[in-house]
Coordinates of C-alpha atoms and ligand atoms in Angstrom, one line a residue:
X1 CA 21.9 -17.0 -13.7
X2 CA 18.9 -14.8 -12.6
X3 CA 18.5 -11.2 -12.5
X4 CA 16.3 -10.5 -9.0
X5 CA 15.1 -8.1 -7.4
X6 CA 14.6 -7.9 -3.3
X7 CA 13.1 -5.2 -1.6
X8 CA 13.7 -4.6 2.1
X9 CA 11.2 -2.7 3.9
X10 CA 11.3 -0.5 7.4
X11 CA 11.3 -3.3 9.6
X12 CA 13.6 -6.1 8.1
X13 CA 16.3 -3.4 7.9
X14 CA 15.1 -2.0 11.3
X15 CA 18.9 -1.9 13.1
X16 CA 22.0 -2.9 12.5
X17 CA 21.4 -6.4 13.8
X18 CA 18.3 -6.1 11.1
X19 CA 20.6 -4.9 8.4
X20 CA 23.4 -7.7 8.9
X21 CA 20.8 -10.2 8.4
X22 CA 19.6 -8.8 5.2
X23 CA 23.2 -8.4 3.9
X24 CA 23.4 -12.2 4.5
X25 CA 20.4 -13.1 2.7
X26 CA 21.8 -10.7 -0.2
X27 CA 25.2 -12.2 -0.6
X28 CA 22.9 -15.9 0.0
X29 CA 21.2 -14.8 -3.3
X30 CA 24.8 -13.8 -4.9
X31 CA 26.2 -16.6 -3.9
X32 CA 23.8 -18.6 -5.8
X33 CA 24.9 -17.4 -8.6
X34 CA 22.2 -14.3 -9.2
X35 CA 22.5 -10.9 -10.2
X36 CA 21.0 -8.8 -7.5
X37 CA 19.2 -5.7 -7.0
X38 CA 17.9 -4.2 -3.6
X39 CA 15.8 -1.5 -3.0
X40 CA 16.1 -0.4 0.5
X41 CA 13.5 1.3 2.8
X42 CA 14.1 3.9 5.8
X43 CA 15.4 2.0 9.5
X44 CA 12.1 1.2 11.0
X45 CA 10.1 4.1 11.8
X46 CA 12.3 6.7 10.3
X47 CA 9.8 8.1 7.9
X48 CA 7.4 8.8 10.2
X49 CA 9.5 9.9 12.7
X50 CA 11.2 12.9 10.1
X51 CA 7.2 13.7 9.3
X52 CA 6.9 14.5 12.7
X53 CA 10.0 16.5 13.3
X54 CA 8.8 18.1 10.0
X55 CA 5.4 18.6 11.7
X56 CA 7.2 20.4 14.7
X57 CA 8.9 23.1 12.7
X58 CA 6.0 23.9 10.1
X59 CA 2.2 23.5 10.2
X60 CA 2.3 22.5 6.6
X61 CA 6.2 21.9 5.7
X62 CA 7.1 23.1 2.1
X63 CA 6.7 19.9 -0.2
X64 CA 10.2 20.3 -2.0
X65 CA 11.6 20.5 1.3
X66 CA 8.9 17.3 2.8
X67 CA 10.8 15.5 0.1
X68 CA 14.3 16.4 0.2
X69 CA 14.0 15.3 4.5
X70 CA 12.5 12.1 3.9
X71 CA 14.3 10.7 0.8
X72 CA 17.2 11.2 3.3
X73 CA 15.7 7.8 5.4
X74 CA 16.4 5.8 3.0
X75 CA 20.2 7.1 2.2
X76 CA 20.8 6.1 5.8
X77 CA 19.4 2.5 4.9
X78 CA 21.3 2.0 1.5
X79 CA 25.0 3.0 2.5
X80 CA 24.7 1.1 5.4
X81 CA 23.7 -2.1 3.4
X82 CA 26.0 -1.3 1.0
X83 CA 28.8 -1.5 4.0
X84 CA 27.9 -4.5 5.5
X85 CA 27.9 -6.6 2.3
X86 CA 31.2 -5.4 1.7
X87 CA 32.0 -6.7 5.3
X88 CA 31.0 -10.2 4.3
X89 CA 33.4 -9.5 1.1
X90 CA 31.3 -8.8 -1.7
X91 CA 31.0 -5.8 -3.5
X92 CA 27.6 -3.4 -3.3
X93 CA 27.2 -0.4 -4.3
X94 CA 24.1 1.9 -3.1
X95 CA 22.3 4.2 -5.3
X96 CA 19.8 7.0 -4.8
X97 CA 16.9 7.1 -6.5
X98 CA 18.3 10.0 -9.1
X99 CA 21.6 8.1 -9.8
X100 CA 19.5 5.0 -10.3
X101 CA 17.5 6.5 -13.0
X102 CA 14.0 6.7 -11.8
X103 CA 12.3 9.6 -13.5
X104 CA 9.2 10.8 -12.1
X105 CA 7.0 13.5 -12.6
X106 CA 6.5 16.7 -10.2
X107 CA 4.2 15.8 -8.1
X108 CA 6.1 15.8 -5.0
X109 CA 5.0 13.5 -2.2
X110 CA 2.7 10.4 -4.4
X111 CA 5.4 10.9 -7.4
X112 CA 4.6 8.8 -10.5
X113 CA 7.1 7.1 -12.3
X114 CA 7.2 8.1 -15.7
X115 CA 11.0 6.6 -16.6
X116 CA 13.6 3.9 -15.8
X117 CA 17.3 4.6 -17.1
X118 CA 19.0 1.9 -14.6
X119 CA 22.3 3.0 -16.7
X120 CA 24.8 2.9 -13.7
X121 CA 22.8 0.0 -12.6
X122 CA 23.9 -1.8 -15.7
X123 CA 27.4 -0.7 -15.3
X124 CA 27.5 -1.7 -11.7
X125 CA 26.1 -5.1 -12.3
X126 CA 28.2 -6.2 -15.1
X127 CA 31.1 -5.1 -13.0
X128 CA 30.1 -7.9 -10.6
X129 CA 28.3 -5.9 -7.7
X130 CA 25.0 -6.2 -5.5
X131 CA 23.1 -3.4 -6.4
X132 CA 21.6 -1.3 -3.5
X133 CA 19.0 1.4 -4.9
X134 CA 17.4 3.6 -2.2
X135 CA 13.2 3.1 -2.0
X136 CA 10.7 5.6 -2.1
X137 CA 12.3 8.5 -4.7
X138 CA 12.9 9.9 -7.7
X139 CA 14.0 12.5 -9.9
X140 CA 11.9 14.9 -11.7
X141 CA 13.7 16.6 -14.9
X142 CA 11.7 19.8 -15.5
X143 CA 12.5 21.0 -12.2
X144 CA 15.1 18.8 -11.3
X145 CA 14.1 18.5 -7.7
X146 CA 14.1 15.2 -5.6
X147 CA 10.4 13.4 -5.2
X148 CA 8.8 10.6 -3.2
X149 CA 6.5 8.1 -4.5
X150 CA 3.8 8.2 -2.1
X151 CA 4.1 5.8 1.6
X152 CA 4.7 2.5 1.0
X153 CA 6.7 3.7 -2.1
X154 CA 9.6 1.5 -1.9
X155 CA 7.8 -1.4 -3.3
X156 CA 7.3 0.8 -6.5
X157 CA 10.9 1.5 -6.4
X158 CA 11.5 -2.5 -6.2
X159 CA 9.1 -3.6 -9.2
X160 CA 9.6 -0.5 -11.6
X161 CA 13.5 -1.8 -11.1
X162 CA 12.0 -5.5 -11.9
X163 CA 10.6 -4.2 -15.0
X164 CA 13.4 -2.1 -16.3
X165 CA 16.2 -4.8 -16.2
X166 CA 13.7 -7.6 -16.8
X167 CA 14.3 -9.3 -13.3
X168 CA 12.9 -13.4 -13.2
X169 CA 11.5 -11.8 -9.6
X170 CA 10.4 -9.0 -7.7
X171 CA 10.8 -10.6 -4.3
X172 CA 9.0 -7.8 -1.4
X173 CA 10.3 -8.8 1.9
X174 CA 8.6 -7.5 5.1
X175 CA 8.0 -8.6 9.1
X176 CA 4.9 -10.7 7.7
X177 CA 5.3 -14.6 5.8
X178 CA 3.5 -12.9 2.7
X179 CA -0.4 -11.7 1.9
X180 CA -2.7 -13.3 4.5
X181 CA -6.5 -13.7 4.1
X182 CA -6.5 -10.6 7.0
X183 CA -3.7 -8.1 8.7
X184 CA -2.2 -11.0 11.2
X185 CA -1.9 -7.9 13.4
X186 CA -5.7 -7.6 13.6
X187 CA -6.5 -11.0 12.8
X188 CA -4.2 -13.8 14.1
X189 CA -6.0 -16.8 12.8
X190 CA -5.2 -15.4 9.3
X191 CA -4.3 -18.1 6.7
X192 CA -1.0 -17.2 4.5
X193 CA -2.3 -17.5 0.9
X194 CA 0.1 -19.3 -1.5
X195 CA -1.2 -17.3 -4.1
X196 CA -3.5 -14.3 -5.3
X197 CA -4.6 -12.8 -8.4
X198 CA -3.2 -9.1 -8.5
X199 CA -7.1 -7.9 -9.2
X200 CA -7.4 -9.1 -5.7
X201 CA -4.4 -7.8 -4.5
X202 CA -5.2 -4.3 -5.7
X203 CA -8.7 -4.4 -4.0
X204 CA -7.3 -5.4 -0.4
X205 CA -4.3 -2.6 -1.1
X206 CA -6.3 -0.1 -1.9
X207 CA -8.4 -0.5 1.0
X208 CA -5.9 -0.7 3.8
X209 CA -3.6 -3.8 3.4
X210 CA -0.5 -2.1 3.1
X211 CA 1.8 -5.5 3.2
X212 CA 1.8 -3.9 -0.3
X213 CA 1.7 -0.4 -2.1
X214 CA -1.5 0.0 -4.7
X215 CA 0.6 1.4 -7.0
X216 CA 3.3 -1.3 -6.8
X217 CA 0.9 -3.6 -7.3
X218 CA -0.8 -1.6 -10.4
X219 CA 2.9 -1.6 -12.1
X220 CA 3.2 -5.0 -11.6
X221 CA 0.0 -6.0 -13.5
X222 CA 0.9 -3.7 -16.6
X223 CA 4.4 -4.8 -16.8
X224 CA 3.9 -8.6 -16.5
X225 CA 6.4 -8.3 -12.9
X226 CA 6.1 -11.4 -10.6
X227 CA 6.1 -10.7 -7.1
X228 CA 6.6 -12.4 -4.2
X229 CA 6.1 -11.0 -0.9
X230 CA 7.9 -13.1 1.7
X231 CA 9.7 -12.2 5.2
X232 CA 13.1 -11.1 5.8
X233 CA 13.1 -13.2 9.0
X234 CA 12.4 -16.3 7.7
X235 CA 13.1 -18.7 4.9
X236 CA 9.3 -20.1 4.1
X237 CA 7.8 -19.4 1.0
X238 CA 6.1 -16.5 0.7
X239 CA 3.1 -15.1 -1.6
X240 CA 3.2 -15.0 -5.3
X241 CA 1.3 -12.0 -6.9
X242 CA -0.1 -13.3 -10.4
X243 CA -1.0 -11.3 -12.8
X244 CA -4.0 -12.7 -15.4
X245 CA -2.0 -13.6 -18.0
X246 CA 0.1 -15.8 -16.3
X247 CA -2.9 -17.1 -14.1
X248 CA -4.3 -18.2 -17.3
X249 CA -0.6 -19.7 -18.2
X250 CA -0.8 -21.9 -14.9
X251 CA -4.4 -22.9 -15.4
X252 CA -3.5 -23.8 -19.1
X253 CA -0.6 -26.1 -17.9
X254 CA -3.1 -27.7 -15.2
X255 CA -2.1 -26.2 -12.5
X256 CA -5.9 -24.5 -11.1
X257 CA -5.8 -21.5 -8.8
X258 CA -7.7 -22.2 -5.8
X259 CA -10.8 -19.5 -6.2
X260 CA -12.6 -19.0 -3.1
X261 CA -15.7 -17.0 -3.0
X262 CA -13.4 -14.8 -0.9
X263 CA -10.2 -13.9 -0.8
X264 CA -9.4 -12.1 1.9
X265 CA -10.7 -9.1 4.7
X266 CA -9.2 -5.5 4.6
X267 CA -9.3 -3.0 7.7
X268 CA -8.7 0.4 7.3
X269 CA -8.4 3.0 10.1
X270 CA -6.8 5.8 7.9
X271 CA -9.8 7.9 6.7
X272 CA -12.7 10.2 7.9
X273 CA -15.5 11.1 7.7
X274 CA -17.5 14.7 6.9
X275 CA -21.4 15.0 6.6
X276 CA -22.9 18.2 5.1
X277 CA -26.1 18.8 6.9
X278 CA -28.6 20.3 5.1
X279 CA -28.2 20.7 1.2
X280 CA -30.9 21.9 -0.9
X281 CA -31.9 19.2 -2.5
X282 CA -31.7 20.8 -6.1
X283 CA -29.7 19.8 -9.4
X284 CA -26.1 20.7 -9.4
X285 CA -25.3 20.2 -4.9
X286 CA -23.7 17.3 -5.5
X287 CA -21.5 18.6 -8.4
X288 CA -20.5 21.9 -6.4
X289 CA -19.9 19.7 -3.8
X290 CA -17.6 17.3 -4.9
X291 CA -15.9 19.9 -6.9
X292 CA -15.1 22.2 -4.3
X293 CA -13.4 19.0 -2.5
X294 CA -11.6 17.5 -5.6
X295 CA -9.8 21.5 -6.3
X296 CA -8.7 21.2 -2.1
X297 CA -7.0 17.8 -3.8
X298 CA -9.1 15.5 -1.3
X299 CA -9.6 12.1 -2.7
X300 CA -12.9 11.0 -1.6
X301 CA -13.9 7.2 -1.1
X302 CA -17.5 6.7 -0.3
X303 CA -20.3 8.7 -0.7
X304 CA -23.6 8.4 0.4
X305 CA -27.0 10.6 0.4
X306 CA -29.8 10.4 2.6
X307 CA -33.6 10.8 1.1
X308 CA -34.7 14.7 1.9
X309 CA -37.1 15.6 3.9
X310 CA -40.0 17.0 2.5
X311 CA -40.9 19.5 4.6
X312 CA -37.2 21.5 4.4
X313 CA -36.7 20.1 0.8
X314 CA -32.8 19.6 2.2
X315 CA -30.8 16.5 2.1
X316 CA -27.7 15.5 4.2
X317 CA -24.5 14.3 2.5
X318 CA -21.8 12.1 4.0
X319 CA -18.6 11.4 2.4
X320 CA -15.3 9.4 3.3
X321 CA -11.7 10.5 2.4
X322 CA -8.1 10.2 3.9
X323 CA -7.5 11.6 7.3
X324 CA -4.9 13.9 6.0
X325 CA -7.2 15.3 3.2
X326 CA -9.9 15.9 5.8
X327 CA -8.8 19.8 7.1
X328 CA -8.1 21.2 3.4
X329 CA -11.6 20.1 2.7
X330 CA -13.4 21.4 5.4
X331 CA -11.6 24.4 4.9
X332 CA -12.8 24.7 1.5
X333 CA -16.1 23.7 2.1
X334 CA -16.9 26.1 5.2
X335 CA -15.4 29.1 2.3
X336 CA -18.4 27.8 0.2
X337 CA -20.9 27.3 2.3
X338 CA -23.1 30.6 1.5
X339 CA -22.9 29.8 -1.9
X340 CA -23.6 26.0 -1.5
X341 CA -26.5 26.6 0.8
X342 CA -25.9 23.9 3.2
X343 CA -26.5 24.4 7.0
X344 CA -23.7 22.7 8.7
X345 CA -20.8 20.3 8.8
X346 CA -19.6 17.7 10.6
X347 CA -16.3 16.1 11.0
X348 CA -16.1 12.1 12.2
X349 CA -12.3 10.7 12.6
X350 CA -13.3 8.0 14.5
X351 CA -14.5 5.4 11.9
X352 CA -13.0 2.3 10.7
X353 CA -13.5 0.5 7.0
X354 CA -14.0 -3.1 6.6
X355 CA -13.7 -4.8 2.9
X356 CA -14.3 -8.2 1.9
X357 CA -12.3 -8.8 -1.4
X358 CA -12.8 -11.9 -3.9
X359 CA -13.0 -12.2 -7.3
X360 CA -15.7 -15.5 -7.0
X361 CA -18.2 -12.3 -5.7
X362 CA -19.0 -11.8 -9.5
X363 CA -20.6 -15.2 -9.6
X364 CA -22.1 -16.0 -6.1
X365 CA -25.0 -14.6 -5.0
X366 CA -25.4 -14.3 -0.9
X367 CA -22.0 -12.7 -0.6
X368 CA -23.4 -9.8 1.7
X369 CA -25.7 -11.1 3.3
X370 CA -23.2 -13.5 4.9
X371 CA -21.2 -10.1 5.9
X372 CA -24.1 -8.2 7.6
X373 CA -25.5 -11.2 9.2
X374 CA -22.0 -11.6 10.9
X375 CA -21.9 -8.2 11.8
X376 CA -25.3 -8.1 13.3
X377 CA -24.6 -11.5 15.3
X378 CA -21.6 -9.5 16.7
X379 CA -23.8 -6.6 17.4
X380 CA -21.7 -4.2 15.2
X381 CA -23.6 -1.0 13.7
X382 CA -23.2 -0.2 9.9
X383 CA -23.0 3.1 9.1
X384 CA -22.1 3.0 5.3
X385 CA -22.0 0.8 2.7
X386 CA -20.5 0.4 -0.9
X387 CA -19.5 -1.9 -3.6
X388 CA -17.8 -2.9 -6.3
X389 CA -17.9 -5.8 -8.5
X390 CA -15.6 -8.0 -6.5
X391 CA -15.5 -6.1 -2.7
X392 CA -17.8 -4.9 -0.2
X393 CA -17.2 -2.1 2.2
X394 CA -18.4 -1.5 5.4
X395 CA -18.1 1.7 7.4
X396 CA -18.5 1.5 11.4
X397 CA -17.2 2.6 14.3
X398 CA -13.4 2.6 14.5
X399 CA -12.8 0.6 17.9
X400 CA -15.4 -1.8 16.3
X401 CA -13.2 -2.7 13.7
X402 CA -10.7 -5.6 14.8
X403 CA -13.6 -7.3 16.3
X404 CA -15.4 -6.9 13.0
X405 CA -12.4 -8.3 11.1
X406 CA -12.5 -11.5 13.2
X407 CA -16.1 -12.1 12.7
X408 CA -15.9 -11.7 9.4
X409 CA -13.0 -13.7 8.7
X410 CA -14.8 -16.7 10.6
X411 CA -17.7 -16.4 8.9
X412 CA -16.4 -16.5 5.7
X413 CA -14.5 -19.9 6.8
X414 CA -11.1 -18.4 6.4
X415 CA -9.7 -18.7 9.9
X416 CA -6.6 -21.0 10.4
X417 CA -5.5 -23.7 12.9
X418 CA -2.9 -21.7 14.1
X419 CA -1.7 -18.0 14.9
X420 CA -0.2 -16.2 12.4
X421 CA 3.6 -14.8 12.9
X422 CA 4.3 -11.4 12.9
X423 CA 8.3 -11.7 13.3
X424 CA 8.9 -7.5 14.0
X425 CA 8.0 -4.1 13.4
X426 CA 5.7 -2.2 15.5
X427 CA 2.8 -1.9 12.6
X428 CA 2.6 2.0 12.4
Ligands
ADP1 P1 7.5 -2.9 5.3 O1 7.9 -2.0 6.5 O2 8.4 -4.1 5.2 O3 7.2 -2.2 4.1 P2 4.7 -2.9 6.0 O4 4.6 -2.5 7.4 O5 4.5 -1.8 5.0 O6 6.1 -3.6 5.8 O7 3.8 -4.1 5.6 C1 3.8 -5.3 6.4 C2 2.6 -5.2 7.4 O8 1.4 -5.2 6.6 C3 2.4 -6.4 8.3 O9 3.2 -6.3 9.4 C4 0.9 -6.5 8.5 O10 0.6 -5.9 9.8 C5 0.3 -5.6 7.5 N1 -0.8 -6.2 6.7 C6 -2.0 -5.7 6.4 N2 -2.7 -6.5 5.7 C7 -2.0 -7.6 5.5 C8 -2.3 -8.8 4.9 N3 -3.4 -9.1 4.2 N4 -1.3 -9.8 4.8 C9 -0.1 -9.6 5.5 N5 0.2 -8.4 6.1 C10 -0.8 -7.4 6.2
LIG2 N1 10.1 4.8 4.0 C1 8.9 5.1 3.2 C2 7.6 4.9 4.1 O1 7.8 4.7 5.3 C3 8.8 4.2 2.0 C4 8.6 2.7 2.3 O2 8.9 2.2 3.4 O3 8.2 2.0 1.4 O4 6.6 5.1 3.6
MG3 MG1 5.4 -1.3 3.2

């Protein structure tokens, strides 16, 4: 008998048709003879609908209080699970994220987990019940105030839970068969990948496949947690997520992971895009720069400078970063600007980022070139460009994007026979 872990996002537990066909697949895995534990995400669009009720009441809501309204999504999600497994006759008992032990630190709104003390887990478990832990929060014991984990958190919840009781699997389920080689939304040739290294997986995550959280992944990798993403709405096989140890394992015992050049294409529509005009091309711009928008607690992305021109001796600077960082930013900047010496600013939300991701990049030469050719045949303007040992980024124009993605994917001989299925959700 296994210990596993199944997390339930937004739309697998989406109504309460959604929710009685996850509490079947739950007492399916109990029945089997398992130990189960479920972390639970809001009902569909709950958290995004409770930002914008936030967003109706206060320009910028207190974070405590940000918190303490959306940790309430998932409450919703986990009693309700918790009821209809009972109605099929086994015992569950749900959890919020403070009873369940997860410790985080203050930071509210992208919590870290810092702690796992699953005792009334335990307790719960060895009494015979399903588990059912609500996603997404935590607990922080210096000020003893309720956090969230960042969007996408739940999947944190799910594999921190794998790692503290040791689970055999950290099974994510969403509206998708498991990682594709694109978003099926944007790409509906994408190919469902049997497996993928989690060096890969971070890459794609981190630039805007959000079939899983970054940070989900990133515990995963240092904990040695298996995941497989897989739907709620069907039984195939999913995705495993392999870490490099055991991709070694598998490869010792024969058993070669399939390494193409490229693993897969990431779109990202979430960020923007600000280009200081005019910045004396001295020592030390770039620094005040860069420090000005790293105190307003923007996380920048890209960067890139253009050569001065010689007869103003000023340079222009453009930088990337999230959407949501853009306003504290330009705030900050424009309260600098004297002292910085640049002319002007401008703000651009209307681009979109394209990544190819592979791990065979390190090792193949012609990798790019295959990407801007592609691009050009499709008549698609870059307008930035950056790299890292196994991805390539591309900034364009926003509406460009999905068309970009399907070029892309062709051209790198990815595209599959048949659509992809997207069984729900509504992809916000
Ligand atoms: P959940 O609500 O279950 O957490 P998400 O909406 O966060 O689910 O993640 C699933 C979605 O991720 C899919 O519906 C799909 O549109 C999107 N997605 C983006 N990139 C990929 C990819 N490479 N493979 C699969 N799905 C992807
Ligand atoms: N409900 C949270 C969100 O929408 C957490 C999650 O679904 O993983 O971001
Ligand atoms: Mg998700």
């Amino acid at each position: 008998m296994a210990l596993i872990v199944q997390k339930y996002g937004g739309s697998s537990v989406a109504d309460a048709e959604g929710i009685l066909r996850v509490a079947k697949r739950v007492v399916d895995t109990r029945r089997a003879g398992h130990d189960v534990v479920v972390a639970v995400s809001a009902m569909g669009d709950t958290t995004d609908e409770l930002l914008d009720l936030a967003a109706h009441v206060a320009p910028v809501p207190a974070p405590r209080e940000l918190d303490m309204l959306l940790s309430s999504g998932e409450r919703i999600s986990m009693a309700l699970l918790a009821m209809a497994i009972n109605s099929l006759g086994f015992e569950a008992r749900s959890f919020t994220g403070s009873q369940a032990g997860m410790i985080t630190d203050a930071h509210h709104g992208s919590a870290r987990i810092v702690d796992v003390t699953p005792v009334r887990l335990r307790e719960a478990l060895d009494e015979g019940a399903v588990v059912i832990v609500a996603g997404f929060q935590g607990f922080n014991r210096d000020t003893r105030d309720i956090t969230t984990l960042g969007r996408g958190g739940s999947d944190t919840t799910a594999v921190a839970l794998a790692a503290a009781l040791n689970a055999e699997v950290c099974e994510i389920y969403s509206d998708v068969d498991g990682i594709y080689t694109a978003d099926p939304r944007v790409v509906p040739r994408a190919r469902k990948m049997d497996r993928i290294s989690s060096e890969e997986m971070l890459e794609l995550a981190a630039n805007g496949a959000k079939v899983l959280y970054i940070r989900a992944v990133e515990f995963a990798r240092r904990h040695g947690v298996l995941i497989h993403a897989r739907s709620s709405f069907s039984s195939n096989e999913g995705t495993l997520v392999i870490n490099e140890l055991l991709s070694e394992k598998l490869r010792a015992e024969g058993d070669p992971m399939e390494e193409p050049i490229v693993a897969g294409v990431a779109t990202d529509l979430s960020h923007a895009k600000i280009t200081i005009v005019g910045v004396p091309d001295v020592p030390g711009k770039a620094a005040d720069i860069f420090t000005i928008v790293a105190k307003a607690g923007a996380n920048v992305d890209m960067i890139v400078q253009n050569v001065s021109a010689a007869a103003t001796g000023r340079a222009d600077i453009s930088f990337t970063l999230p959407m949501a960082d853009a306003t504290l930013a330009i705030n900050a900047l424009i309260a600098s600007q004297a002292e910085v010496g640049f002319e002007s600013l401008q703000h651009d939300d209307g681009i979109g980022k394209l990544s190819v991701v592979g791990a065979g990049m390190r090792t193949n030469a012609g990798v790019s070139a295959k990407l801007f050719e592609a691009l050009s045949d499709a008549g698609i303007n870059i307008e930035m460009i950056s790299t890292s040992e196994i991805r390539i980024s591309v900034v364009m124009r926003g509406d460009k994007l999905p068309e970009a993605a399907r070029v892309v994917h062709t051209a790198y001989g990815l595209d599959s026979e048949i659509d992809a299925a997207v069984h729900g959700g509504t992809g916000r």
